[in-house]
Backbone as JSON, one array per atom type, in Angstrom:
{
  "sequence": "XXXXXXXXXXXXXXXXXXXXXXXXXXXXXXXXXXXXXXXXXXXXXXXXXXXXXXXXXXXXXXXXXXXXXXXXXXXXXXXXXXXXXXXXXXXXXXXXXXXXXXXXXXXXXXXXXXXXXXXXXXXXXXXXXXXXXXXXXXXXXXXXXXXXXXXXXXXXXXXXXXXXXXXXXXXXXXXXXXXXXXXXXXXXXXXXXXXXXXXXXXXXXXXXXXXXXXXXXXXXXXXXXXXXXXXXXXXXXXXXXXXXXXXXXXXXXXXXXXXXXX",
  "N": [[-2.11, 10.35, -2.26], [-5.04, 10.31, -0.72], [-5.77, 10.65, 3.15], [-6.55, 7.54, 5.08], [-8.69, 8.29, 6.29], [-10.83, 9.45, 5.92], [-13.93, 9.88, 4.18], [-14.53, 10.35, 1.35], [-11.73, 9.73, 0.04], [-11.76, 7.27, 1.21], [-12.59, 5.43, -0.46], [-10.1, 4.55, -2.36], [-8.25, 3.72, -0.67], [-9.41, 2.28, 1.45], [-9.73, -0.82, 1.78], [-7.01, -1.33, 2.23], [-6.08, -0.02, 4.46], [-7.88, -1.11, 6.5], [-6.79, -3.27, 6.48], [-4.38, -3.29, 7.31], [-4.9, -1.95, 9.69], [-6.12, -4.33, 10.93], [-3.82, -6.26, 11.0], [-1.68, -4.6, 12.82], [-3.33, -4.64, 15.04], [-3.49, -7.31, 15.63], [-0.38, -7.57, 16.11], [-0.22, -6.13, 18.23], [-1.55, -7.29, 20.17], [-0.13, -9.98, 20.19], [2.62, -9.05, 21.26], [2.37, -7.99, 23.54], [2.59, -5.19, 23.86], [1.42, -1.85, 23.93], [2.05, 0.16, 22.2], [3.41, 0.11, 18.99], [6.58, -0.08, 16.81], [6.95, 1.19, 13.82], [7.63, 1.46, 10.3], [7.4, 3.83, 7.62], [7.85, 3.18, 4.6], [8.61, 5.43, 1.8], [6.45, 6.85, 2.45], [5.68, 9.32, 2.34], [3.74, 12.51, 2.45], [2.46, 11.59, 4.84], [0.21, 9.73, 4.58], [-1.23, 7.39, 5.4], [0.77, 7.04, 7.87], [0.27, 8.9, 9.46], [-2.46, 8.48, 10.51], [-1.82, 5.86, 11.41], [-0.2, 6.47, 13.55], [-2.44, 7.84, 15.2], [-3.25, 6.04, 16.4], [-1.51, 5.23, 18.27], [0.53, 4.45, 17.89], [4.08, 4.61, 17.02], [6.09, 5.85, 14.22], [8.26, 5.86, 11.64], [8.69, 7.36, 8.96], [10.17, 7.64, 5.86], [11.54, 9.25, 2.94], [12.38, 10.6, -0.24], [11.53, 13.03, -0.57], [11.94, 16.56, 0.34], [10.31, 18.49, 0.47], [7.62, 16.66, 1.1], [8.2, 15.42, 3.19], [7.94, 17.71, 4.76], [5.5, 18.5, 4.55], [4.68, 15.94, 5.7], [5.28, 16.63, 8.36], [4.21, 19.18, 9.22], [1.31, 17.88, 9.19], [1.07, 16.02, 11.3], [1.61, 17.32, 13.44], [-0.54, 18.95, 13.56], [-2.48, 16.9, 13.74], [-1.73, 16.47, 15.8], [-0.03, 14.51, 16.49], [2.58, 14.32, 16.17], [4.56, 13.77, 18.2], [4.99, 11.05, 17.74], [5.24, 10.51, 14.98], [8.07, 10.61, 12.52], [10.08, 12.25, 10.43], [12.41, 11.43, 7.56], [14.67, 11.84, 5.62], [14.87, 9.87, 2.55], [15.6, 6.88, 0.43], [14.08, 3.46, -0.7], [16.47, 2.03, -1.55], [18.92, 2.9, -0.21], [18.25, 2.3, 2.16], [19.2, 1.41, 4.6], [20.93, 3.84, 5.45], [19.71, 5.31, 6.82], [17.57, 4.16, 8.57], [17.63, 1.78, 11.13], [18.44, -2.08, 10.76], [16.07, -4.51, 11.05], [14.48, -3.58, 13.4], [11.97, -2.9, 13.47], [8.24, -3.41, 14.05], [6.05, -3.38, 11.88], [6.26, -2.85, 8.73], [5.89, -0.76, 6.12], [5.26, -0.72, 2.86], [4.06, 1.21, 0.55], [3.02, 2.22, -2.59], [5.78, 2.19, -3.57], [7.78, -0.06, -5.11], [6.98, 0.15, -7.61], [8.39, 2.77, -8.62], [11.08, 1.74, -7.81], [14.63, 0.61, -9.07], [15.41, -2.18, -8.86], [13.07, -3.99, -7.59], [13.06, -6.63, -6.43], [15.34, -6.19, -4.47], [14.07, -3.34, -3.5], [11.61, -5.04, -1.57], [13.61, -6.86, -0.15], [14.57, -5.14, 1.15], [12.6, -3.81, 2.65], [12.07, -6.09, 4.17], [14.0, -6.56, 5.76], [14.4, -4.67, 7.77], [12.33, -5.31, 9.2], [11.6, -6.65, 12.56], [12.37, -9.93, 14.41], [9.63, -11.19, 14.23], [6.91, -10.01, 12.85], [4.88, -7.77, 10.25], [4.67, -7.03, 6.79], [3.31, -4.44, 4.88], [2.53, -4.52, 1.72], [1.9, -2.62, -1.24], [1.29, -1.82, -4.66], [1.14, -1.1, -8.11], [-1.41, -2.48, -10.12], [-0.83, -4.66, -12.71], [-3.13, -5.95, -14.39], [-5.43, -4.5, -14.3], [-4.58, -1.57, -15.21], [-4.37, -2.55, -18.04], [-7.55, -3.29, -18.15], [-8.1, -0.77, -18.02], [-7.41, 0.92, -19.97], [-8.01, -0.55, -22.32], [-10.79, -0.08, -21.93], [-11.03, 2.55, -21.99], [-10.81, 2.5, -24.48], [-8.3, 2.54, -25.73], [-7.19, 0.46, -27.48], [-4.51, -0.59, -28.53], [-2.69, 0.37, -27.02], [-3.25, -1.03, -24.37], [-3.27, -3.58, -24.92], [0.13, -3.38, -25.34], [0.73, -3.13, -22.62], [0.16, -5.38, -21.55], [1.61, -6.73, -22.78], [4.4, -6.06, -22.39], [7.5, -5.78, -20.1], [7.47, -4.74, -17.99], [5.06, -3.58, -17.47], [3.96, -1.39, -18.75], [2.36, 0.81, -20.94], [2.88, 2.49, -22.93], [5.4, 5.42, -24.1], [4.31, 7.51, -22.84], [3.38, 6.89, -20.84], [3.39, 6.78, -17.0], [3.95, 5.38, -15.1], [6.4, 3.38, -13.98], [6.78, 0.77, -13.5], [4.39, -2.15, -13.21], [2.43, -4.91, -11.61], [1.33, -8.6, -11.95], [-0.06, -10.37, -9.48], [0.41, -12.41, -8.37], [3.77, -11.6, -8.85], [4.1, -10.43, -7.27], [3.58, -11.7, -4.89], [5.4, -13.57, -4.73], [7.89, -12.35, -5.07], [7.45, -11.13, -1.8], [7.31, -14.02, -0.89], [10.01, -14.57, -1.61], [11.7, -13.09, 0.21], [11.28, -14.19, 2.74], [9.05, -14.15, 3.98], [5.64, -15.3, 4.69], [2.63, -15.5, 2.52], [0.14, -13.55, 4.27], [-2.21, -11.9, 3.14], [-3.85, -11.62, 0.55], [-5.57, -8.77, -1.53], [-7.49, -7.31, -3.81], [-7.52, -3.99, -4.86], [-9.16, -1.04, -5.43], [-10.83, -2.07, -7.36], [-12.62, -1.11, -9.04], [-13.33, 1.73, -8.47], [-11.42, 2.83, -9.96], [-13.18, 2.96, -12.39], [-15.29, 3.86, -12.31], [-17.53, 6.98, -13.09], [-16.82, 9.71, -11.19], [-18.58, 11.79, -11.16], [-21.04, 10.63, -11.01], [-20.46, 8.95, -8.29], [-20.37, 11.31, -6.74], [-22.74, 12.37, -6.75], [-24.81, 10.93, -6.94], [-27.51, 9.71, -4.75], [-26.09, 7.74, -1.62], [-24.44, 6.19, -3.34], [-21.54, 6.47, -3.15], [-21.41, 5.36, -0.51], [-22.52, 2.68, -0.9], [-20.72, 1.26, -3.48], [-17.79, 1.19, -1.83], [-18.6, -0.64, -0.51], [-19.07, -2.55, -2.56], [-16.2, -2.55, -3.2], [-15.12, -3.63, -1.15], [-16.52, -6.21, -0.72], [-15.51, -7.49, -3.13], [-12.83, -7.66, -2.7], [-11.28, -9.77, -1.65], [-11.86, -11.85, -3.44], [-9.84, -13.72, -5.3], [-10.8, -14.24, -8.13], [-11.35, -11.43, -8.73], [-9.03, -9.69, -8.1], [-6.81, -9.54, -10.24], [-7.53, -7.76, -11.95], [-7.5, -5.59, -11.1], [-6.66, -2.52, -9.57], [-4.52, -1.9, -7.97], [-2.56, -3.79, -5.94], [-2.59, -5.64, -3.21], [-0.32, -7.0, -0.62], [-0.15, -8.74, 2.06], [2.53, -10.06, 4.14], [3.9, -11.63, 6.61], [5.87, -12.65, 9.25], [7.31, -15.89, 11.3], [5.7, -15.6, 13.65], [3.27, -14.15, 14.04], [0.87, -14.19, 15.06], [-2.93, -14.71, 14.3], [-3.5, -15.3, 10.54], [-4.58, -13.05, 8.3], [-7.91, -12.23, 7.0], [-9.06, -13.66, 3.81], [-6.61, -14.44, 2.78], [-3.91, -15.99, 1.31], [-3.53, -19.94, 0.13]],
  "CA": [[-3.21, 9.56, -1.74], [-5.69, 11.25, 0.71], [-6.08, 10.34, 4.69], [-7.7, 6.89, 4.55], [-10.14, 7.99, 6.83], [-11.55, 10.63, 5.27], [-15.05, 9.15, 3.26], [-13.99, 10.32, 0.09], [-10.74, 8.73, -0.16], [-11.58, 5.47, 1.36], [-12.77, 4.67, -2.25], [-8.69, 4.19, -2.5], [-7.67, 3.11, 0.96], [-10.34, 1.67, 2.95], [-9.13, -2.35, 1.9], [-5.59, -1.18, 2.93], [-6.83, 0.17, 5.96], [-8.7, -2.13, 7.02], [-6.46, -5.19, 6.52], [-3.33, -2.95, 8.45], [-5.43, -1.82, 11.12], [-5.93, -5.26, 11.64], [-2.74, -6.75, 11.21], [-1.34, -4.01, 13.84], [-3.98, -4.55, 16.53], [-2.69, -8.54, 15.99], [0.63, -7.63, 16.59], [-0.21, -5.66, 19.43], [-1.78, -8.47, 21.14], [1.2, -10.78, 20.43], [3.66, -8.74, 21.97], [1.63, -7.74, 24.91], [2.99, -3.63, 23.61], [0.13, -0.9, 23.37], [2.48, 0.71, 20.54], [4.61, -0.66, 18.16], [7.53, 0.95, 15.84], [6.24, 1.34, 11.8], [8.49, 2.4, 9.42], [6.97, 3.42, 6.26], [8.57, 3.7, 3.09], [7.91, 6.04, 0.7], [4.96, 7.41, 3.54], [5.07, 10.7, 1.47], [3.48, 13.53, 3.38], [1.75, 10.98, 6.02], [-1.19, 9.62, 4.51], [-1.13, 6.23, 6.07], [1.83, 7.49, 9.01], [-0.44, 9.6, 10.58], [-3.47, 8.21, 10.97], [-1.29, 4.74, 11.95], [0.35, 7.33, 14.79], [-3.28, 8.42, 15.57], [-3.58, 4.48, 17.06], [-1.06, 4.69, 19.41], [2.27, 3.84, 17.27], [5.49, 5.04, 16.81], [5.84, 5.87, 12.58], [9.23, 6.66, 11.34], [8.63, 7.56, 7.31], [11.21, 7.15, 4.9], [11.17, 9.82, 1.71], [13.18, 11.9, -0.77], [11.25, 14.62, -0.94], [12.08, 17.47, 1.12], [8.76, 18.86, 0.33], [6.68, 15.56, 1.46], [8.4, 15.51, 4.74], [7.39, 19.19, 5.56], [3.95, 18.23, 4.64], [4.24, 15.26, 7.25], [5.7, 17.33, 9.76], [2.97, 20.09, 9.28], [-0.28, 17.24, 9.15], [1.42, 15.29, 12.08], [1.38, 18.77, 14.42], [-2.39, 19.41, 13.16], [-3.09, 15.88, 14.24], [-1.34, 16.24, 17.85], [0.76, 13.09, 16.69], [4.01, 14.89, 16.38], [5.7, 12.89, 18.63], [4.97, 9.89, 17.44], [5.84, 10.54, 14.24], [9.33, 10.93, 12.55], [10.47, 11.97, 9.08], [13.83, 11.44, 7.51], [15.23, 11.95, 4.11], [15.83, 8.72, 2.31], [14.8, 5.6, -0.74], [14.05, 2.28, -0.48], [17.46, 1.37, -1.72], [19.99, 2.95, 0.82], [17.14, 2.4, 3.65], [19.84, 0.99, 5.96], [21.56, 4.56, 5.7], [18.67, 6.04, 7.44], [17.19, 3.55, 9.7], [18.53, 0.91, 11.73], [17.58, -3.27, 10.22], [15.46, -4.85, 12.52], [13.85, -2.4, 14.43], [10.01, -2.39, 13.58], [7.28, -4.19, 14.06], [5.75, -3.16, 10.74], [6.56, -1.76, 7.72], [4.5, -0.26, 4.74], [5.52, -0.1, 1.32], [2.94, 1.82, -0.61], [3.88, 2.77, -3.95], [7.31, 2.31, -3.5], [7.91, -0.72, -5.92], [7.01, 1.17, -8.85], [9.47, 3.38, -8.95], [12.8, 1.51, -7.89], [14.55, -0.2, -10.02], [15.29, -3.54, -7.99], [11.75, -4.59, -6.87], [13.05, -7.71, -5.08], [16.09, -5.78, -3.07], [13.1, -2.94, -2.14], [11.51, -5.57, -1.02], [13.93, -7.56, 0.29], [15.29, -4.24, 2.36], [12.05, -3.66, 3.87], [11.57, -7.28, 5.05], [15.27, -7.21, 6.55], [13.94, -4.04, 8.46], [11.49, -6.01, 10.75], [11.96, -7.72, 13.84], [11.97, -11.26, 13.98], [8.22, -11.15, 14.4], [6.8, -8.91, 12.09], [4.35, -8.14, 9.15], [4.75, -6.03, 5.56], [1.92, -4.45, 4.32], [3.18, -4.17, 0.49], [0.98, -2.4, -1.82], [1.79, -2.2, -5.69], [0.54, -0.97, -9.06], [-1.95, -3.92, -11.11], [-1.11, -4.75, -14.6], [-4.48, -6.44, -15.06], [-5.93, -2.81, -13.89], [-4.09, -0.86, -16.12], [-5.11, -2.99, -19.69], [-8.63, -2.83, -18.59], [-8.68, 1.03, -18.29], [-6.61, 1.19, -21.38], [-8.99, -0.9, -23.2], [-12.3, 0.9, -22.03], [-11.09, 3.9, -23.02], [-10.85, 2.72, -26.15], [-6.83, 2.7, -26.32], [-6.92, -1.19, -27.44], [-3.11, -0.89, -28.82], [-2.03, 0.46, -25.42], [-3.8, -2.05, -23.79], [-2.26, -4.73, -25.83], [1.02, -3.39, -24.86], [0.87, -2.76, -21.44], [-0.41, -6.74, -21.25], [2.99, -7.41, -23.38], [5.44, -5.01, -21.76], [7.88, -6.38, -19.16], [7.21, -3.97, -17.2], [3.63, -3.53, -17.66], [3.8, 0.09, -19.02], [1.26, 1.07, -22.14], [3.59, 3.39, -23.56], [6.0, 6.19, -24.12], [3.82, 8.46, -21.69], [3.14, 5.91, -19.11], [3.88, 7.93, -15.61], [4.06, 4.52, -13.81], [7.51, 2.13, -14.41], [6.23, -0.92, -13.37], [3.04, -2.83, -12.88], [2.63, -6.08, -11.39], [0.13, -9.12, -11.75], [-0.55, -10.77, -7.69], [1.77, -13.17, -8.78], [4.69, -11.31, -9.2], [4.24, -9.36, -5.93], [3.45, -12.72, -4.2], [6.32, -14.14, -5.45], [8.46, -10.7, -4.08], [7.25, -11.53, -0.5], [7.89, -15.22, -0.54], [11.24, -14.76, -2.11], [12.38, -12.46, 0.64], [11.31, -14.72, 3.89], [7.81, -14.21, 4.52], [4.43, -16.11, 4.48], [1.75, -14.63, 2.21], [-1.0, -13.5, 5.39], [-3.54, -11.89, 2.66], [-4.09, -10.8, -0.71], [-6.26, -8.09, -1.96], [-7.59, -6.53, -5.06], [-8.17, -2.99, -4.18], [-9.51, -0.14, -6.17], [-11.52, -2.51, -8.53], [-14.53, -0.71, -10.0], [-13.19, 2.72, -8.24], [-11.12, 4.25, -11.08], [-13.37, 3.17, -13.33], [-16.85, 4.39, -12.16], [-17.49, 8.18, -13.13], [-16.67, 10.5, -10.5], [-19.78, 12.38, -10.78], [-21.96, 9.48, -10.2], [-20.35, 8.25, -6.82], [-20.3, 12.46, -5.46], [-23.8, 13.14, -6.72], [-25.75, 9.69, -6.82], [-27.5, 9.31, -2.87], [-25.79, 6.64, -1.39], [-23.52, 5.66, -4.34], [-20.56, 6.15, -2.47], [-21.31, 3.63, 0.5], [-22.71, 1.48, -1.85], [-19.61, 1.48, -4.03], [-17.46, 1.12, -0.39], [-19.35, -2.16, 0.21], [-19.05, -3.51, -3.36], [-14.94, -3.06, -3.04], [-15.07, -4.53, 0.47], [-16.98, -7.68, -1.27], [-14.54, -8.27, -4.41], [-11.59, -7.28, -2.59], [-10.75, -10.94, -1.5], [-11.83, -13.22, -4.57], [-8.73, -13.71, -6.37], [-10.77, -13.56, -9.51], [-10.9, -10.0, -8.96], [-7.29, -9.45, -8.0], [-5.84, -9.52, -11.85], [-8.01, -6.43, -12.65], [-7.73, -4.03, -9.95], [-5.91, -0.95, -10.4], [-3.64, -1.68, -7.29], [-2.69, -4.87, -5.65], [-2.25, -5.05, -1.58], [-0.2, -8.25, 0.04], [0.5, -8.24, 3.7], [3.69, -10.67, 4.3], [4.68, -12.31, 7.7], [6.99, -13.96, 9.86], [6.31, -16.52, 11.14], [5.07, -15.7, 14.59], [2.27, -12.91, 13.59], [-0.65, -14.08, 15.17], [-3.41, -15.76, 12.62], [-3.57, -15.18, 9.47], [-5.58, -11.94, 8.26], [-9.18, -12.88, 5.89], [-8.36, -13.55, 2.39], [-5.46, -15.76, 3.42], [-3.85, -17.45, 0.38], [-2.91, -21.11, 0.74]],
  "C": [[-3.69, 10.18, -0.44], [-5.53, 10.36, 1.88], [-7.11, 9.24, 4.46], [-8.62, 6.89, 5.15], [-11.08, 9.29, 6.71], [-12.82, 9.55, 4.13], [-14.33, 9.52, 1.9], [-12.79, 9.25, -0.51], [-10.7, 7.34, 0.28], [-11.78, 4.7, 0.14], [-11.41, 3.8, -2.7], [-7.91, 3.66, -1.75], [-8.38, 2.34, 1.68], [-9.96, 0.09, 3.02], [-7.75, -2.28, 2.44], [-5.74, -0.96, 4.36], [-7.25, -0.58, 6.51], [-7.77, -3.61, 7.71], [-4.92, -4.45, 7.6], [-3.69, -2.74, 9.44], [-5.41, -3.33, 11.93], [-5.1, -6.6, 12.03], [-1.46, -5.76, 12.2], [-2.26, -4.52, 14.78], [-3.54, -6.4, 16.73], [-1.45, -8.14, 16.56], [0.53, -6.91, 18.26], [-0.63, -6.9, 20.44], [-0.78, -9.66, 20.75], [2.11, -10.49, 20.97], [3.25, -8.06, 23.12], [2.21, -5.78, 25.04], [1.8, -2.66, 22.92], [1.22, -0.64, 22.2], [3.67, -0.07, 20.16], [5.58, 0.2, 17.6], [7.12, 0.18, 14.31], [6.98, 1.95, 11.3], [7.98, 2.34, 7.9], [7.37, 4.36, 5.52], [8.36, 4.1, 2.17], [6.61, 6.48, 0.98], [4.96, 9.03, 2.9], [4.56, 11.84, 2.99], [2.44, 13.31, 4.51], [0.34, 10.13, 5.95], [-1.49, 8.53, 5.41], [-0.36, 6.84, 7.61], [0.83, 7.89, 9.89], [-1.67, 9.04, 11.09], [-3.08, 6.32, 12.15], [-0.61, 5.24, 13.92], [-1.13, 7.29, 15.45], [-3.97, 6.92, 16.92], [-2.89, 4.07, 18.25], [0.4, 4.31, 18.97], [3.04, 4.98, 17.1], [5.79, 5.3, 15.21], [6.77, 6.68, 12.6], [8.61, 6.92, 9.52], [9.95, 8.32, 6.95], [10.91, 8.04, 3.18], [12.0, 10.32, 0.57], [12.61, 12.77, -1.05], [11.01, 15.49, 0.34], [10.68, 18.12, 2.22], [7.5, 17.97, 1.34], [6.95, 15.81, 2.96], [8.29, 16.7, 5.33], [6.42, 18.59, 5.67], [3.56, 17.62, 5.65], [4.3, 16.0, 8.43], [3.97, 17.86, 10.22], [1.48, 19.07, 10.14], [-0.12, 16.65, 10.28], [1.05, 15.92, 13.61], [-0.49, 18.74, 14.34], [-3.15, 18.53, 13.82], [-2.89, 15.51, 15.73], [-1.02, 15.0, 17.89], [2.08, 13.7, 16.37], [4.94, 14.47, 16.81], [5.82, 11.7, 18.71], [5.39, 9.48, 16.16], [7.48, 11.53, 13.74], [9.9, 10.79, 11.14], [11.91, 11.63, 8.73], [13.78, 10.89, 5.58], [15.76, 10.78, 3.4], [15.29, 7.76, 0.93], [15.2, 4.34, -0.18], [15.71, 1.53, -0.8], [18.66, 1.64, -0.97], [19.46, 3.36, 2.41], [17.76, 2.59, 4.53], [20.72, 2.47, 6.02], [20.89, 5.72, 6.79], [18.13, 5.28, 8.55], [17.82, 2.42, 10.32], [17.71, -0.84, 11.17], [17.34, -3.61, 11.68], [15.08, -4.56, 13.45], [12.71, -2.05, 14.34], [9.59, -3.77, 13.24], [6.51, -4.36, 12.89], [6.01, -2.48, 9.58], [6.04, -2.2, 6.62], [5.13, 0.2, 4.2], [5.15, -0.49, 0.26], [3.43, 1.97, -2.01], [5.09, 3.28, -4.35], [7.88, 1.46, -4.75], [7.84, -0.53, -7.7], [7.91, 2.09, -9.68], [10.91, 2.89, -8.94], [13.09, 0.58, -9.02], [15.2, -2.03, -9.97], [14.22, -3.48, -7.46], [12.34, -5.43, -5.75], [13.87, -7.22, -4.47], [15.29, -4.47, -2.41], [12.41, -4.09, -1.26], [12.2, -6.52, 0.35], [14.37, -6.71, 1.3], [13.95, -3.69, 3.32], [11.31, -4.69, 4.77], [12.9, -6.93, 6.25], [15.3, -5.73, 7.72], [12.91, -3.88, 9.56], [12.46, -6.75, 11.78], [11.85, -9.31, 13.39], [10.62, -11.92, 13.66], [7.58, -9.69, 13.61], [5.53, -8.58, 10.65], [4.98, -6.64, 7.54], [3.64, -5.68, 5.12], [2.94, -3.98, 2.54], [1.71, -3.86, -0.57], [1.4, -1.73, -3.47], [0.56, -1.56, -7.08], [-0.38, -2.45, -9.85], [-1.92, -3.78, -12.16], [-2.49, -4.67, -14.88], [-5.38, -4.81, -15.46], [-5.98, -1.82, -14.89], [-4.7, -1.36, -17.82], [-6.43, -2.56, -19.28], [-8.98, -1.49, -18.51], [-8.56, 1.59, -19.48], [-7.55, 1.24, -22.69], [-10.66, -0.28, -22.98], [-12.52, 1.88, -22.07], [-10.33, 4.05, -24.25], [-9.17, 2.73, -27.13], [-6.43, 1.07, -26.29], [-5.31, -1.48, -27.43], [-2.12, -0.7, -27.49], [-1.9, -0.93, -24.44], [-3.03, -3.21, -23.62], [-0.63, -4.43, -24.91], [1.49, -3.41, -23.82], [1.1, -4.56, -21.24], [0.94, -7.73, -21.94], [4.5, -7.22, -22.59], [6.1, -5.65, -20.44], [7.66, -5.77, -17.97], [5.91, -3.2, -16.84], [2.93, -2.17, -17.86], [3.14, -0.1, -20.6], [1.79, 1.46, -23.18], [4.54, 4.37, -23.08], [5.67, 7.1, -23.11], [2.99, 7.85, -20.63], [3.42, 6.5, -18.18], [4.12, 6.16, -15.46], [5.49, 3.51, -14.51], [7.71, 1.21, -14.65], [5.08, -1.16, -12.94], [3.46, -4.35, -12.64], [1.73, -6.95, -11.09], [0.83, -9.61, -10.08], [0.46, -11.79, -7.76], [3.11, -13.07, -8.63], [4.81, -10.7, -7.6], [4.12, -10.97, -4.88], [4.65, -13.38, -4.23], [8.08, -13.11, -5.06], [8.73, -11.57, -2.9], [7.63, -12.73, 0.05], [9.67, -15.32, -0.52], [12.73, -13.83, -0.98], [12.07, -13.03, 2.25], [10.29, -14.94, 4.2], [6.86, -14.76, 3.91], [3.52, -14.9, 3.95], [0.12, -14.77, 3.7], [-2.28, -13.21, 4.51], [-2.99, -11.21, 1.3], [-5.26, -10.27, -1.13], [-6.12, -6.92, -2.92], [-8.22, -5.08, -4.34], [-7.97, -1.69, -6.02], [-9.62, -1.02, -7.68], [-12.02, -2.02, -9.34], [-14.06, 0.94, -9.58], [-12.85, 3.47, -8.86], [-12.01, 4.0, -12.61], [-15.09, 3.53, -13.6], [-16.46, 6.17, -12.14], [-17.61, 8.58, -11.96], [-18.15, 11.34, -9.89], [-21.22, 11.53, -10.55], [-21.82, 9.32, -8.93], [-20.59, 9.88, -6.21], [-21.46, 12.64, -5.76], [-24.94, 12.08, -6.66], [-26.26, 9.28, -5.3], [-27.03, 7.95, -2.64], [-24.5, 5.69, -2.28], [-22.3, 5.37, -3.59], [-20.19, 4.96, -1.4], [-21.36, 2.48, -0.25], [-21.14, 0.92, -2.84], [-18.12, 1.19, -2.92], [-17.45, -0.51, -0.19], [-18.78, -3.15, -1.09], [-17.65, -3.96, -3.34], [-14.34, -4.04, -2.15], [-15.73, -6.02, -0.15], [-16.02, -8.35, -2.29], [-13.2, -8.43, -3.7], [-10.46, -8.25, -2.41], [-10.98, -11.93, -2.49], [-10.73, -12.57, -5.35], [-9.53, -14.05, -7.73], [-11.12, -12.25, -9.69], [-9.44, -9.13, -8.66], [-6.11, -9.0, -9.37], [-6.33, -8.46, -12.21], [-8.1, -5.41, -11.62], [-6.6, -3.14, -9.94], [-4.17, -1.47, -9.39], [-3.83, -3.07, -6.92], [-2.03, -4.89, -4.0], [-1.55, -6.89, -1.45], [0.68, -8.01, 1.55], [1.29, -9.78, 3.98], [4.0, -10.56, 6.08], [5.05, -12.96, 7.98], [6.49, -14.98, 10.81], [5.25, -16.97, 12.97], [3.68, -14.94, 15.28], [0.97, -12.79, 14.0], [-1.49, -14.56, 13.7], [-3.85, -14.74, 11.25], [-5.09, -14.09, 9.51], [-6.9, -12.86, 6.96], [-8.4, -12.92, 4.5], [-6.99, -14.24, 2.33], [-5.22, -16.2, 2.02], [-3.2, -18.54, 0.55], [-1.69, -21.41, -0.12]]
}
């Protein structure tokens, strides 16, 4: 996943972005601390990390790949956040062997859930990795997402299965492990201490508008930008979006981010 502040890639990031930027600049004004400590899990080769560093924070990331954490290193240097960021070799499931519990202000985990194979103890290990005061930005594969791509390209039986599948995989050559309706991820977050702050459908209409429309159509792209930024909070677009975002806090977080569910 590209730099979400790169135009191109906001197509994929900019509702994530958006809703962490502004569940960090809350926390900052609750704890009266220009920077915070972020530990994000499964932060890969910085996409989020760095630009979160670029704000003024502290960003440990959490990986197993050797590889990824060069990459951060490298993009971190390039960005003249270097010393704000901090890689280290590790998975969501023996977190505590790598970082210390209770020691950040935020922590982000992107497409981490997918792969392990306890959902609720990732979860539950990167709630028990905040402070007492604290938020999660948790961001997640969407079943719903997945059938309708399935089905509008024409692979109804996939479709079908994915929408059956406990695990919300299509098939035999599924890349992804798990999928999860807003529900299930809501349901995560509650189950591990924290208040749902927001839910959002992200990358609605994005994987499924041609490519060469949004780079060659004038304007398409903003336009397209704006329309995600409009659906991104009605929970009846939430069940069909490719990815599903819920930001989880404790319960002293400053107010509640837009999109709030009750």
């Amino acid at each position: 996943m590209p730099d979400p502040t790169r135009p191109r890639a906001s197509l994929r990031t900019a509702v994530v972005w958006d809703v962490l930027q502004d569940a960090l600049d809350r926390r900052v004004k609750a704890t009266g601390r220009d920077s915070l400590d972020v530990l994000d899990t499964g932060g890969g080769s910085g996409n989020f990390a760095v630009p979160v560093a670029r704000l003024g924070h502290r960003v440990t990331v959490v990986d197993p790949s050797p590889n990824a954490l060069f990459a951060l290193e490298r993009r971190a240097a390039e960005a003249g956040v270097a010393d704000r960021v901090r890689g280290v070799q590790g998975d969501a499931h023996g977190l505590f062997e790598v970082v210390e519990r209770g020691a950040y202000d935020a922590v982000l985990c992107h497409g981490v859930l997918e792969y392990v194979d306890d959902p609720a103890e990732g979860v539950g290990n990167a709630v028990a990795a905040l402070r007492p005061e604290g938020v999660l930005s948790l961001l997640a594969a969407g079943l719903g997402g997945a059938v309708l791509a399935r089905a509008l390209a024409g692979h109804f039986t996939e479709a079908r299965q994915a929408l059956t599948d406990p695990d919300g995989r299509w098939g035999e050559g599924d890349p992804v492990p798990h999928r999860f309706t807003p529900g299930q991820l809501t349901a995560l977050v509650e189950g591990a201490g924290l208040r749902i702050g927001a839910v959002h459908g992200v990358r609605v209409f994005a994987d499924l508008v041609p490519g060469v429309l949004v780079d060659t159509e004038p304007g398409a792209l903003d336009a397209l930008l704006r329309l995600e930024a409009a659906v991104a909070e009605l929970p009846a677009f939430h069940s069909v979006a490719t990815q599903v975002h819920v930001l989880g806090e404790t319960g002293g977080t400053g107010a509640p981010a837009e999109g709030t569910q009750d």
